[in-house]
Coordinates of C-alpha atoms in Angstrom, one line a residue:
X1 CA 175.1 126.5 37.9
X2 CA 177.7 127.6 40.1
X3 CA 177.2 128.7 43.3
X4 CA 179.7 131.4 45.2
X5 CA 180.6 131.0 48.7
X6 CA 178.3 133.7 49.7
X7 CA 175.6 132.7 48.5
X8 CA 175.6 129.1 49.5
X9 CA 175.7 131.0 53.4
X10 CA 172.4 132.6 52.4
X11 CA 171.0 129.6 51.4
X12 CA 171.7 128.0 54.7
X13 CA 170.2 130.8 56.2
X14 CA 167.2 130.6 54.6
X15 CA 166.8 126.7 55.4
X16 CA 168.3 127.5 59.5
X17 CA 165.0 130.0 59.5
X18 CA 162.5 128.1 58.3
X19 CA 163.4 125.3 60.5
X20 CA 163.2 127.5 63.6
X21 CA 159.7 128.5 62.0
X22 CA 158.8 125.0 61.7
X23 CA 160.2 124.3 65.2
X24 CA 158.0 127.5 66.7
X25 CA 155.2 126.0 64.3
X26 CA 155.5 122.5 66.3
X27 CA 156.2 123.9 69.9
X28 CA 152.4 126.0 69.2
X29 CA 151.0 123.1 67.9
X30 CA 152.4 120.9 71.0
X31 CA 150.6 123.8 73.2
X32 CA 147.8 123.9 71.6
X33 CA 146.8 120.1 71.9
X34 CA 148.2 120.2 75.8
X35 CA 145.5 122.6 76.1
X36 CA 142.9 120.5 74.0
X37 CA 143.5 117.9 76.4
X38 CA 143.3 119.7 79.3
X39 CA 140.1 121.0 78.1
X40 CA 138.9 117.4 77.4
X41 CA 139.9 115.8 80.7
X42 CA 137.5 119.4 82.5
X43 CA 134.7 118.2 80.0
X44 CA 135.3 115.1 80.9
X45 CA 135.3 115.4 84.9
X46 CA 131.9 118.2 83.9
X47 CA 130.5 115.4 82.2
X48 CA 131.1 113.4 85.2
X49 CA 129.4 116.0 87.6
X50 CA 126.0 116.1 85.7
X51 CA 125.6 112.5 85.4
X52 CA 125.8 112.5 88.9
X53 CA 123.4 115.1 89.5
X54 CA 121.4 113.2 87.0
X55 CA 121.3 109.9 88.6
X56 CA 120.5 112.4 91.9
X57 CA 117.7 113.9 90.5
X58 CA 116.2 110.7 88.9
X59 CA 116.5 108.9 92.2
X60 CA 115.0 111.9 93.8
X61 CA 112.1 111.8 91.4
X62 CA 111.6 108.0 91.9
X63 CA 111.0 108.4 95.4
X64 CA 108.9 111.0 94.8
X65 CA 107.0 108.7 92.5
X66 CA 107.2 106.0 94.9
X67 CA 105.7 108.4 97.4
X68 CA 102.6 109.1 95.4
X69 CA 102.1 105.9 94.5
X70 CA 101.8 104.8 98.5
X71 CA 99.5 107.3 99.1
X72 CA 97.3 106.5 96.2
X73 CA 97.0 103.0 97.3
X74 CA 96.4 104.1 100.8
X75 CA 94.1 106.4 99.5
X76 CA 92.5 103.7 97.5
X77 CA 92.3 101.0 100.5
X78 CA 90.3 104.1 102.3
X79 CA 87.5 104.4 99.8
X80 CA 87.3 100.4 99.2
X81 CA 87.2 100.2 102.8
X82 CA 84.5 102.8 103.1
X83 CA 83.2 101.3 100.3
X84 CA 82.5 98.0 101.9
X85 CA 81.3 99.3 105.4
X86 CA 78.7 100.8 103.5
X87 CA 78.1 97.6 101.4
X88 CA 77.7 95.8 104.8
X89 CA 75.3 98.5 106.0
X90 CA 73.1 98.0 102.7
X91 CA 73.2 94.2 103.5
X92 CA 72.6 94.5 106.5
X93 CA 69.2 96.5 105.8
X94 CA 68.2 94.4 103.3
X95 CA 68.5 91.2 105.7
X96 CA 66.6 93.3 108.3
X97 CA 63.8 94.0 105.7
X98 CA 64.1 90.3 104.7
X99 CA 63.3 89.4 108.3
X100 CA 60.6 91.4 109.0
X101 CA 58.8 90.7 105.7
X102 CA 59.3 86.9 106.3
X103 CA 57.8 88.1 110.3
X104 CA 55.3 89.7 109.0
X105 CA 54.4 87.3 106.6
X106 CA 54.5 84.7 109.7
X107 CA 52.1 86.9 111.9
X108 CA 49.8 87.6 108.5
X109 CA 49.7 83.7 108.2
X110 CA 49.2 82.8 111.6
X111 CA 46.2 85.3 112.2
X112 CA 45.0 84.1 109.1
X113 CA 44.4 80.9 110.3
X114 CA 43.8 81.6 113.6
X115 CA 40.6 83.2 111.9
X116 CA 39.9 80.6 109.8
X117 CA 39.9 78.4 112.4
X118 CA 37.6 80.4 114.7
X119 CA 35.5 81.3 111.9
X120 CA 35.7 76.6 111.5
X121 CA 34.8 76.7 115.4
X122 CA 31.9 79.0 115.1
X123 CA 30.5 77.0 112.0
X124 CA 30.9 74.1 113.6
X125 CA 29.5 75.6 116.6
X126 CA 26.5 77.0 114.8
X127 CA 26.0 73.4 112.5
X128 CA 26.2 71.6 116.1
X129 CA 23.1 74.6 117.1
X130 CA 21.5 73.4 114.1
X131 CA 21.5 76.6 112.9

């Protein structure tokens, strides 16, 4: 195959156009990851923001929690407080009773023989009569 002057020129052309259609294809292409990356380092930095407002808001809710916790406990050492006032109270009734049962016991028992002992005295008193 032969090929004339002229159309060896076309043939150039052809090949000097697609390689300025390949060099517009790379030049986009080239733009198009510059913006990729740009968008990657904003997601990136964005990514950045919200795990900082993250770690803000579980440090907030951690004091929070801390917070109830404390009062809970203070809440707690209330009642068992409470609690053992009136425990003490109760003992303290029930050693009262204890006292004046064993008291009264004492005063039952010494009248009792107190009357026994009279009741001795007038028997002896009445055996000494000859009654």
């Amino acid at each position: 195959m032969i090929i004339e002057k002229g159309e060896a020129g076309n043939g150039m052309k052809n090949i000097e156009e697609r390689v300025a259609t390949l060099e517009v294809a790379v030049e986009n292409m080239t733009n198009d990851i510059l913006e990729i990356k740009s968008e990657i380092k904003e997601i990136r930095k964005d990514i950045k923001e919200l795990d900082k407002k993250i770690d803000e808001k579980i440090t907030q809710l951690d004091k929070k929690i801390d917070e109830k916790i404390t009062q809970l406990d203070r809440k707690i050492d209330e009642k068992t407080d409470k609690l053992g006032r009136k425990i003490d109270k109760i003992n303290d009734r029930i050693d009262k009773l204890a006292d004046n049962i064993n008291s009264s016991n004492k005063w039952f028992i010494a009248t009792v023989i107190t009357a026994i002992v009279g009741i001795i005295g007038i028997l002896i008193a009445l055996f000494k009569m000859g009654i």
